[in-house]
Amino acid sequence: MADYHFVYKDVEGASTQWDDIQRKLGNLPPKPPAFKPDPFTPAEDEDSQPKTKSWIDNKTEEELEDLEDDLDDSRFLEEYRRKRLAEMKQVVKIAKFGSIIPISGSDFVREVSQAPSDVWVVVILYKDGYPECGVLMQCVEELARMYSATKFVKIISTECIPNYPDCNLPTVLVYNNGAVKANYVGLHTFGRRCTPEGVAMVLCQSDPVLNDGQSGEASREAVLEGVRKRFIEKVVTLHENDDDGSSSD
């Protein structure tokens, strides 16, 4: 008959009372420490990292199209949508005009005096048939397109001020918060040669009248610097066009 024997093993690191007594007496070596594995640290996964605005802004158009299918972090998408909606609403809050608005005498209080306090209003007093008025109007039309958050209106002079002398035309009034901030009588006040840039420089002599609606509220110095920059860019473009025309001849 075969001789079978069994070896019983307890939990690793376990010890009997007899072994503990023998260790105290020095008959057995110290009990080895129980095995303890190193803490598990998973490898970094890009998809598991928190998403930021810069992360999504750096995505290409194709990656953005696939984003809704591949991205699990719906909370980030919801937060991003919320922020973008807030930004869009803020842009809409900035009044946009972009052209010269014709008004009558009955419109003046509503369109000019009661305009919001953060909107500058430029009023042109004019009459048809006066060449000086036509020259200024062309310059102001360009400024109205460039600075769409500034309100430009035109009104026949005698509808605004009864018996206003025609020799004072054109006249420009600048309003803000219901009060007249400046007035310019006659075309000569805008320089020997009336240009959109010259008109812009005069309008911003003391206040930041012009606002393009992109940079929010700006100082007078910042507005003037922007006008100078636009003027330089325009001159350079005109010279480039002249050079191209002469070279083609």
Coordinates of C-alpha atoms in Angstrom, one line a residue:
M1 CA 0.0 0.0 0.0
A2 CA 1.4 3.4 -1.0
D3 CA 2.6 5.7 1.7
Y4 CA 0.7 9.0 1.3
H5 CA 1.3 12.1 3.3
F6 CA -0.1 15.6 3.1
V7 CA 1.6 19.0 3.6
Y8 CA -0.7 21.6 4.9
K9 CA 0.2 25.3 4.1
D10 CA -1.4 28.1 6.0
V11 CA -1.9 31.7 4.7
E12 CA 1.4 33.2 3.7
G13 CA 3.0 35.0 6.6
A14 CA 0.9 33.2 9.2
S15 CA 2.6 31.8 12.3
T16 CA 1.8 29.4 15.1
Q17 CA 1.9 30.2 18.8
W18 CA 4.8 27.7 19.2
D19 CA 6.8 29.5 16.5
D20 CA 6.2 32.8 18.1
I21 CA 7.5 31.5 21.5
Q22 CA 10.6 30.0 19.8
R23 CA 11.3 33.4 18.1
K24 CA 11.1 35.1 21.4
L25 CA 13.6 32.6 22.8
G26 CA 15.9 33.1 19.8
N27 CA 15.5 29.6 18.6
L28 CA 14.0 30.7 15.3
P29 CA 14.9 33.5 12.9
P30 CA 12.7 36.6 12.8
K31 CA 9.5 36.3 11.0
P32 CA 9.9 37.5 7.4
P33 CA 7.7 40.4 6.4
A34 CA 4.5 39.5 4.5
F35 CA 4.7 40.1 0.8
K36 CA 3.2 43.4 -0.3
P37 CA 3.0 44.2 -4.0
D38 CA 3.8 47.7 -5.3
P39 CA 0.8 50.0 -5.6
F40 CA -0.8 49.8 -9.1
T41 CA -0.4 52.9 -11.2
P42 CA -2.2 52.8 -14.5
A43 CA -0.6 54.2 -17.6
E44 CA -1.8 57.7 -18.6
D45 CA -4.6 57.6 -21.1
E46 CA -5.3 60.8 -23.1
D47 CA -9.1 60.0 -23.2
S48 CA -9.2 59.8 -19.4
Q49 CA -7.5 63.1 -18.9
P50 CA -9.7 66.2 -17.9
K51 CA -10.6 68.2 -21.0
T52 CA -10.0 71.9 -21.2
K53 CA -11.0 74.6 -23.6
S54 CA -7.6 74.7 -25.2
W55 CA -7.8 70.9 -25.8
I56 CA -10.9 71.3 -27.9
D57 CA -9.7 74.5 -29.6
N58 CA -6.7 72.7 -30.9
K59 CA -8.8 70.1 -32.6
T60 CA -9.0 70.1 -36.4
E61 CA -12.4 70.3 -38.1
E62 CA -12.4 66.6 -38.9
E63 CA -11.6 65.7 -35.2
L64 CA -14.4 68.0 -34.0
E65 CA -16.8 66.2 -36.3
D66 CA -15.9 62.9 -34.7
L67 CA -15.8 64.3 -31.2
E68 CA -19.4 63.7 -30.2
D69 CA -19.1 60.0 -31.1
D70 CA -15.8 59.4 -29.4
L71 CA -15.8 61.7 -26.4
D72 CA -17.2 60.3 -23.1
D73 CA -16.9 63.3 -21.0
S74 CA -20.3 64.8 -21.6
R75 CA -20.0 67.2 -18.7
F76 CA -17.1 68.9 -20.4
L77 CA -19.1 69.3 -23.7
E78 CA -22.0 70.8 -21.8
E79 CA -19.7 73.2 -20.0
Y80 CA -18.0 74.2 -23.2
R81 CA -21.4 74.8 -24.9
R82 CA -22.5 76.9 -22.0
K83 CA -19.4 79.1 -22.2
R84 CA -19.6 79.5 -25.9
L85 CA -23.3 80.5 -25.6
A86 CA -22.3 83.1 -22.9
E87 CA -19.6 84.5 -25.2
M88 CA -22.1 84.7 -28.1
K89 CA -24.6 86.5 -26.0
Q90 CA -22.0 89.0 -24.9
V91 CA -21.2 89.8 -28.5
V92 CA -24.8 90.3 -29.3
K93 CA -25.1 92.8 -26.4
I94 CA -22.7 95.2 -28.3
A95 CA -25.0 97.3 -30.4
K96 CA -24.4 96.9 -34.1
F97 CA -25.3 99.7 -36.6
G98 CA -22.9 99.8 -39.6
S99 CA -24.5 102.6 -41.6
I100 CA -25.8 106.2 -41.2
I101 CA -29.3 106.2 -39.9
P102 CA -31.6 109.0 -41.3
I103 CA -33.8 110.5 -38.7
S104 CA -36.3 113.3 -38.4
G105 CA -36.9 115.9 -35.8
S106 CA -39.5 113.7 -34.0
D107 CA -36.9 110.9 -33.8
F108 CA -34.1 112.9 -32.2
V109 CA -34.9 112.3 -28.6
R110 CA -35.4 108.6 -29.0
E111 CA -32.5 107.9 -31.3
V112 CA -30.0 110.4 -29.8
S113 CA -30.8 111.7 -26.4
Q114 CA -32.2 108.4 -25.1
A115 CA -29.5 106.2 -26.6
P116 CA -27.8 103.8 -24.1
S117 CA -25.1 105.3 -22.0
D118 CA -22.4 103.0 -23.5
V119 CA -23.2 104.1 -27.1
W120 CA -21.6 107.1 -28.7
V121 CA -23.9 108.9 -31.2
V122 CA -22.5 111.0 -34.0
V123 CA -25.1 113.4 -35.5
I124 CA -24.6 115.0 -38.9
L125 CA -26.6 118.1 -39.7
Y126 CA -26.9 118.5 -43.5
K127 CA -28.9 119.6 -46.5
D128 CA -29.1 118.0 -49.9
G129 CA -27.4 120.0 -52.7
Y130 CA -24.4 121.2 -50.6
P131 CA -21.2 119.7 -52.0
E132 CA -19.4 120.0 -48.6
C133 CA -22.2 117.9 -47.0
G134 CA -21.7 115.2 -49.7
V135 CA -17.9 115.1 -49.1
L136 CA -18.3 114.6 -45.3
M137 CA -21.1 112.1 -45.8
Q138 CA -18.9 109.9 -47.9
C139 CA -16.2 109.9 -45.2
V140 CA -18.7 109.2 -42.4
E141 CA -20.3 106.3 -44.4
E142 CA -16.9 104.5 -44.4
L143 CA -16.5 105.2 -40.7
A144 CA -20.0 103.8 -39.9
R145 CA -19.1 100.5 -41.6
M146 CA -15.7 100.3 -39.8
Y147 CA -17.0 101.3 -36.4
S148 CA -20.3 99.5 -36.2
A149 CA -20.8 99.9 -32.5
T150 CA -20.8 103.7 -32.8
K151 CA -24.2 105.1 -33.9
F152 CA -24.1 107.5 -36.8
V153 CA -27.3 109.5 -37.7
K154 CA -28.1 112.3 -40.1
I155 CA -30.8 114.8 -40.0
I156 CA -31.7 117.9 -42.1
S157 CA -30.3 120.8 -40.2
T158 CA -33.5 122.9 -39.9
E159 CA -35.5 119.9 -38.6
C160 CA -33.0 119.6 -35.8
I161 CA -32.4 123.3 -35.1
P162 CA -35.0 125.8 -36.7
N163 CA -33.4 128.5 -38.8
Y164 CA -30.0 126.9 -38.5
P165 CA -27.7 128.9 -40.9
D166 CA -26.7 127.0 -44.1
C167 CA -23.2 128.5 -43.9
N168 CA -22.5 126.3 -40.9
L169 CA -23.1 123.1 -42.9
P170 CA -22.1 120.4 -42.5
T171 CA -22.2 120.3 -38.7
V172 CA -21.3 117.3 -36.5
L173 CA -22.6 116.9 -33.0
V174 CA -21.2 114.1 -30.7
Y175 CA -23.6 112.8 -28.0
N176 CA -23.0 110.4 -25.1
N177 CA -25.4 109.6 -22.2
G178 CA -27.8 112.3 -23.4
A179 CA -25.4 115.2 -23.5
V180 CA -23.4 117.0 -26.2
K181 CA -19.7 116.1 -25.8
A182 CA -18.4 118.0 -28.9
N183 CA -19.5 119.9 -32.0
Y184 CA -17.7 120.6 -35.2
V185 CA -19.0 123.3 -37.5
G186 CA -18.1 123.3 -41.2
L187 CA -16.1 121.0 -43.4
H188 CA -12.8 122.9 -42.7
T189 CA -12.7 121.6 -39.1
F190 CA -11.7 118.2 -40.5
G191 CA -8.6 119.4 -42.3
R192 CA -7.7 120.9 -45.7
R193 CA -8.5 117.5 -47.3
C194 CA -11.4 115.7 -45.7
T195 CA -10.7 112.0 -45.4
P196 CA -12.3 109.2 -43.3
E197 CA -9.1 109.0 -41.3
G198 CA -9.0 112.7 -40.7
V199 CA -12.6 112.7 -39.5
A200 CA -11.9 109.8 -37.2
M201 CA -8.9 111.6 -35.7
V202 CA -10.9 114.7 -35.0
L203 CA -13.9 112.8 -33.5
C204 CA -11.5 111.1 -31.0
Q205 CA -9.6 114.2 -29.9
S206 CA -11.1 114.1 -26.4
D207 CA -13.2 111.0 -26.1
P208 CA -13.2 107.3 -27.4
V209 CA -16.1 108.0 -29.8
L210 CA -15.4 105.3 -32.3
N211 CA -16.0 101.6 -31.4
D212 CA -15.7 98.7 -33.8
G213 CA -17.6 96.4 -31.6
Q214 CA -14.8 93.8 -31.3
S215 CA -12.5 95.1 -28.5
G216 CA -15.2 96.3 -26.1
E217 CA -14.7 99.6 -24.3
A218 CA -11.4 101.2 -25.2
S219 CA -9.5 104.3 -24.1
R220 CA -9.2 107.3 -26.3
E221 CA -5.5 106.5 -26.9
A222 CA -6.3 102.9 -27.9
V223 CA -8.9 104.2 -30.4
L224 CA -6.5 106.7 -31.9
E225 CA -3.9 104.1 -32.2
G226 CA -6.3 101.9 -34.1
V227 CA -7.3 104.8 -36.4
R228 CA -3.6 105.4 -37.2
K229 CA -3.0 101.7 -37.9
R230 CA -6.0 101.6 -40.3
F231 CA -4.7 104.7 -42.0
I232 CA -1.2 103.2 -42.5
E233 CA -2.7 100.0 -43.8
K234 CA -4.9 101.9 -46.2
V235 CA -2.0 104.0 -47.6
V236 CA 0.2 100.9 -48.0
T237 CA -2.7 99.1 -49.9
L238 CA -3.2 102.1 -52.2
H239 CA 0.6 102.2 -53.0
E240 CA 0.6 98.5 -53.7
N241 CA -2.4 98.8 -56.0
D242 CA -0.7 101.8 -57.8
D243 CA 2.5 99.7 -58.2
D244 CA 0.6 96.8 -59.6
G245 CA -1.2 99.1 -62.1
S246 CA 2.0 100.7 -63.3
S247 CA 3.7 97.4 -63.7
S248 CA 0.9 96.0 -65.8
D249 CA 1.2 99.0 -68.2

